Coordinates of C-alpha atoms and ligand atoms in Angstrom, one line a residue:
M7 CA 58.5 63.1 -27.2
T8 CA 59.4 64.1 -23.6
P9 CA 56.8 62.7 -21.2
R10 CA 55.1 65.3 -19.0
P11 CA 56.5 65.3 -15.5
P12 CA 54.8 63.4 -12.8
A13 CA 51.8 65.1 -11.2
V14 CA 52.7 65.6 -7.5
R15 CA 50.2 66.2 -4.7
V16 CA 51.2 67.0 -1.2
L17 CA 48.5 65.9 1.3
A18 CA 47.9 66.7 4.9
D19 CA 48.6 63.1 5.9
A20 CA 48.6 59.5 4.7
A21 CA 44.9 59.1 5.5
A22 CA 44.1 61.8 2.9
A23 CA 45.4 59.5 0.2
V24 CA 42.8 56.8 0.9
P25 CA 39.8 58.4 -0.8
L26 CA 42.0 59.4 -3.8
L27 CA 43.2 55.8 -4.2
L28 CA 39.7 54.4 -3.8
D29 CA 38.6 56.8 -6.5
E30 CA 41.4 55.5 -8.8
V31 CA 40.2 51.9 -8.4
R32 CA 36.5 52.9 -8.8
G33 CA 37.3 54.9 -11.9
L34 CA 39.3 52.0 -13.4
A35 CA 36.5 49.5 -12.8
Q36 CA 34.0 51.8 -14.4
R37 CA 36.0 52.8 -17.4
E38 CA 37.6 49.5 -18.1
P39 CA 35.7 46.5 -16.8
G40 CA 38.0 43.5 -16.6
A41 CA 41.2 45.7 -16.4
L42 CA 44.2 44.5 -14.4
L43 CA 45.0 46.4 -11.2
G44 CA 48.5 46.1 -9.8
F45 CA 48.8 46.3 -6.0
A46 CA 51.8 47.4 -4.1
T47 CA 52.5 46.0 -0.6
G48 CA 54.1 47.6 2.4
G49 CA 52.9 49.8 5.3
T50 CA 52.2 52.7 2.9
Y51 CA 49.2 50.9 1.5
T52 CA 47.7 49.3 4.6
Q53 CA 45.1 52.0 5.4
F54 CA 44.0 52.0 1.7
L55 CA 43.8 48.2 1.5
R56 CA 41.7 48.0 4.7
A57 CA 39.3 50.6 3.2
L58 CA 39.2 48.8 -0.1
A59 CA 38.2 45.5 1.5
A60 CA 34.7 46.9 1.9
E61 CA 34.3 47.7 -1.8
L62 CA 36.8 45.9 -3.9
P63 CA 35.0 45.4 -7.3
A64 CA 36.3 41.9 -7.5
D65 CA 34.0 40.9 -10.3
R66 CA 34.9 44.0 -12.4
L67 CA 38.7 43.9 -12.1
L68 CA 41.5 41.5 -12.3
A69 CA 44.5 42.0 -9.9
T70 CA 48.1 41.3 -9.5
H71 CA 51.0 42.7 -7.4
L72 CA 54.7 43.7 -7.7
D73 CA 56.9 41.2 -5.9
E74 CA 57.2 38.2 -3.7
Y75 CA 59.9 36.8 -1.4
L76 CA 61.6 33.8 -3.0
G77 CA 59.9 30.6 -1.9
F78 CA 56.9 32.3 -0.3
G79 CA 53.5 30.9 -1.1
P80 CA 50.3 32.9 -0.6
D81 CA 49.6 31.5 2.8
R82 CA 53.1 32.1 4.3
R83 CA 53.4 34.8 6.9
G84 CA 55.6 37.7 5.8
G85 CA 54.8 37.0 2.1
M86 CA 53.3 39.7 -0.1
V87 CA 50.1 37.8 -1.0
H88 CA 49.6 36.9 2.6
E89 CA 50.0 40.6 3.6
L90 CA 47.5 41.6 0.9
G91 CA 45.0 39.0 2.1
Q92 CA 45.4 40.1 5.7
S93 CA 44.6 43.8 4.9
C94 CA 42.1 43.1 2.1
P95 CA 40.5 39.6 2.4
P96 CA 38.6 39.9 -0.9
V97 CA 42.0 39.5 -2.6
L98 CA 42.1 35.9 -1.4
D99 CA 38.7 35.3 -2.9
M100 CA 40.0 36.7 -6.2
L101 CA 43.0 34.4 -5.9
R102 CA 40.7 31.3 -5.4
R103 CA 38.7 32.3 -8.4
G104 CA 41.7 32.9 -10.7
R105 CA 41.1 36.7 -10.8
F106 CA 44.3 37.5 -8.8
L107 CA 47.5 36.6 -10.6
P108 CA 50.2 36.0 -8.0
V109 CA 53.9 36.7 -8.6
P110 CA 55.6 33.3 -8.8
R111 CA 57.5 32.1 -5.7
V112 CA 60.2 30.6 -7.9
G113 CA 62.5 32.5 -10.3
D114 CA 63.3 30.2 -13.3
A115 CA 63.1 31.9 -16.6
A116 CA 60.2 29.7 -17.9
T117 CA 58.0 30.5 -14.9
L118 CA 58.7 34.2 -15.0
G119 CA 58.2 34.4 -18.8
A120 CA 54.8 32.6 -18.3
H121 CA 53.8 35.1 -15.7
E122 CA 54.7 38.0 -17.9
Q123 CA 52.6 36.4 -20.7
R124 CA 49.7 35.9 -18.4
L125 CA 49.7 39.6 -17.5
Q126 CA 49.8 40.5 -21.2
R127 CA 46.9 38.2 -22.0
A128 CA 45.0 40.0 -19.3
G129 CA 45.6 43.2 -21.2
G130 CA 48.7 44.4 -19.2
V131 CA 48.5 46.3 -16.0
A132 CA 46.2 49.2 -16.4
L133 CA 46.9 50.9 -13.0
Q134 CA 50.0 50.1 -11.0
L135 CA 50.2 51.3 -7.4
L136 CA 53.8 51.8 -6.2
G137 CA 55.6 52.6 -3.0
I138 CA 59.2 53.5 -2.7
G139 CA 62.0 52.2 -0.5
R140 CA 64.3 54.5 1.5
N141 CA 67.0 53.6 -1.0
G142 CA 64.9 54.6 -4.0
H143 CA 63.7 51.1 -4.9
I144 CA 60.4 50.4 -6.5
A145 CA 59.0 46.9 -6.1
F146 CA 62.3 45.1 -5.2
N147 CA 64.3 46.8 -8.0
E148 CA 67.3 47.8 -5.8
P149 CA 69.7 50.5 -6.8
G150 CA 71.7 49.5 -9.9
T151 CA 68.9 47.5 -11.5
P152 CA 68.9 48.2 -15.2
F153 CA 66.0 50.2 -16.6
D154 CA 65.2 47.5 -19.1
S155 CA 64.8 44.7 -16.5
E156 CA 61.8 42.4 -16.7
F157 CA 60.6 40.0 -13.9
H158 CA 63.7 38.6 -12.2
V159 CA 65.2 37.3 -8.9
T160 CA 66.9 39.9 -6.9
T161 CA 69.1 40.1 -3.8
L162 CA 67.6 42.4 -1.2
A163 CA 69.6 45.5 -0.1
E164 CA 70.6 45.8 3.5
T165 CA 68.2 48.8 4.1
T166 CA 65.4 46.8 2.6
R167 CA 66.0 43.8 4.9
A168 CA 66.3 46.2 7.8
D169 CA 62.9 47.7 7.0
A170 CA 61.4 44.2 6.6
R171 CA 62.9 42.8 9.9
A172 CA 59.9 43.4 12.1
R173 CA 57.5 41.5 9.8
F174 CA 59.7 38.4 10.0
A175 CA 60.7 38.5 13.7
P176 CA 61.9 36.3 15.4
D177 CA 63.2 35.0 12.1
E178 CA 65.5 36.9 9.8
P179 CA 64.1 38.5 6.6
P180 CA 64.7 36.6 3.4
L181 CA 67.7 37.4 1.3
Q182 CA 66.0 37.2 -2.1
A183 CA 62.8 38.0 -3.9
V184 CA 61.1 37.7 -7.2
T185 CA 60.3 41.2 -8.5
S186 CA 58.7 42.8 -11.5
G187 CA 61.4 44.7 -13.4
L188 CA 61.6 48.4 -14.2
A189 CA 60.6 47.8 -17.8
T190 CA 57.6 45.8 -16.6
I191 CA 56.5 48.6 -14.3
L192 CA 56.9 51.2 -17.1
R193 CA 54.5 49.2 -19.3
A194 CA 51.6 49.9 -16.9
R195 CA 49.3 52.5 -18.4
R196 CA 49.1 54.6 -15.2
L197 CA 51.3 54.7 -12.2
V198 CA 50.3 56.1 -8.8
L199 CA 53.2 56.2 -6.3
C200 CA 52.6 57.0 -2.6
A201 CA 55.3 57.9 -0.1
F202 CA 54.7 59.1 3.5
G203 CA 57.0 60.1 6.3
K204 CA 60.4 61.6 6.8
P205 CA 62.4 58.4 6.1
K206 CA 61.2 58.6 2.5
A207 CA 62.1 62.3 1.9
E208 CA 65.5 61.7 0.4
A209 CA 64.3 59.0 -1.9
V210 CA 61.4 61.2 -3.0
R211 CA 63.8 64.0 -3.7
A212 CA 66.1 61.8 -5.8
M213 CA 63.1 60.3 -7.6
L214 CA 61.7 63.6 -8.7
T215 CA 64.7 65.9 -8.9
G216 CA 67.9 63.8 -8.9
D217 CA 69.6 62.2 -11.9
L218 CA 67.5 59.9 -14.0
S219 CA 69.6 56.9 -13.2
P220 CA 69.5 53.2 -12.0
A221 CA 71.2 54.6 -8.9
C222 CA 67.6 55.7 -8.0
P223 CA 65.4 53.1 -9.7
A224 CA 62.3 55.2 -8.9
S225 CA 63.6 58.0 -11.0
L226 CA 62.5 55.9 -14.0
V227 CA 58.9 57.0 -13.3
R228 CA 59.8 60.3 -14.9
R229 CA 59.9 58.4 -18.2
H230 CA 56.3 57.4 -17.9
P231 CA 53.6 59.7 -19.5
D232 CA 50.9 59.2 -16.8
V233 CA 52.1 59.3 -13.2
L234 CA 50.6 60.6 -10.0
V235 CA 52.8 61.0 -6.9
L236 CA 51.0 61.3 -3.5
L237 CA 53.1 62.6 -0.6
D238 CA 52.6 63.9 2.9
H239 CA 54.5 67.0 4.1
D240 CA 57.3 64.9 5.6
A241 CA 58.0 62.9 2.5
A242 CA 57.9 66.1 0.4
S243 CA 60.1 68.1 2.8
L244 CA 63.2 68.0 0.7
L245 CA 61.4 69.3 -2.5
T246 CA 61.5 73.0 -3.1
L247 CA 58.4 74.9 -3.9
G248 CA 57.2 74.5 -7.4
Q249 CA 58.6 70.9 -7.5
A250 CA 55.6 69.7 -5.5
S251 CA 52.2 71.3 -5.4
A252 CA 48.8 70.0 -4.5
Ligands
LIG11 C1 58.9 47.0 0.0 C2 58.2 46.6 -1.3 C3 57.8 47.7 -2.1 C4 57.3 48.8 -1.2 C5 58.4 49.4 -0.4 C6 58.0 50.4 0.7 O1 60.1 46.4 0.2 N1 58.9 45.7 -2.1 O2 56.8 47.4 -3.1 O3 56.7 49.8 -1.9 O4 59.3 48.4 0.1 O5 57.5 49.7 1.8 P1 56.7 50.5 2.9 O6 55.4 50.9 2.3 O7 56.5 49.5 4.0 O8 57.5 51.6 3.3

């Protein structure tokens, strides 16, 4: 069966995605109490996470996230859990209560396997939020990552490190991260991917209309049966009419 193509909505601006994302989370908590929500990190989600802080249904959902810099614990500046906690403090409360399942900071096979099993015991990720890198990465699955990859340690691409440089200044960004794999991401029951701004336009074009290939890891989302892509006009600017409609 060929999956239906991703639903694509082009919004006035990034702020317009916030109520849609809040509705996604509210709907999940109502439909599936105890379901596992997968956060994405990155500037794309900051506005949403700040808004979510006022209403995160922490008792009705479990949560996890996509990736972590190698060796970074939850309280280390620059790390992904630290970032989530800064924008959305209730995440830290969930972490203390065992309701937030952090990506391991180490990458040995036993630890990563145990993390995968923990996610599965929690019912698997019901709703996975995703961003996209300028080079077409999702999570930290850089170009060339096989589609059947599971949680693994990855070496970050130069564009990824360049984009992360500001958050680590005056230090250099890490070289490696632990990331969910492309197969891991594809197992989530629903994917919502957001991309805003001109620098994402080429990656968005490749994701939706380029070859379905590890050269653009995000193109894999076209194999998923339930995907919503939220763009602003700049991120959608290289799509031709009919490929992206509200
Ligand atoms: C980061 C993260 C991704 C994120 C992407 C885009 O490196 N690993 O999960 O989606 O790059 O980040 P931003 O939203 O800051 O553009």
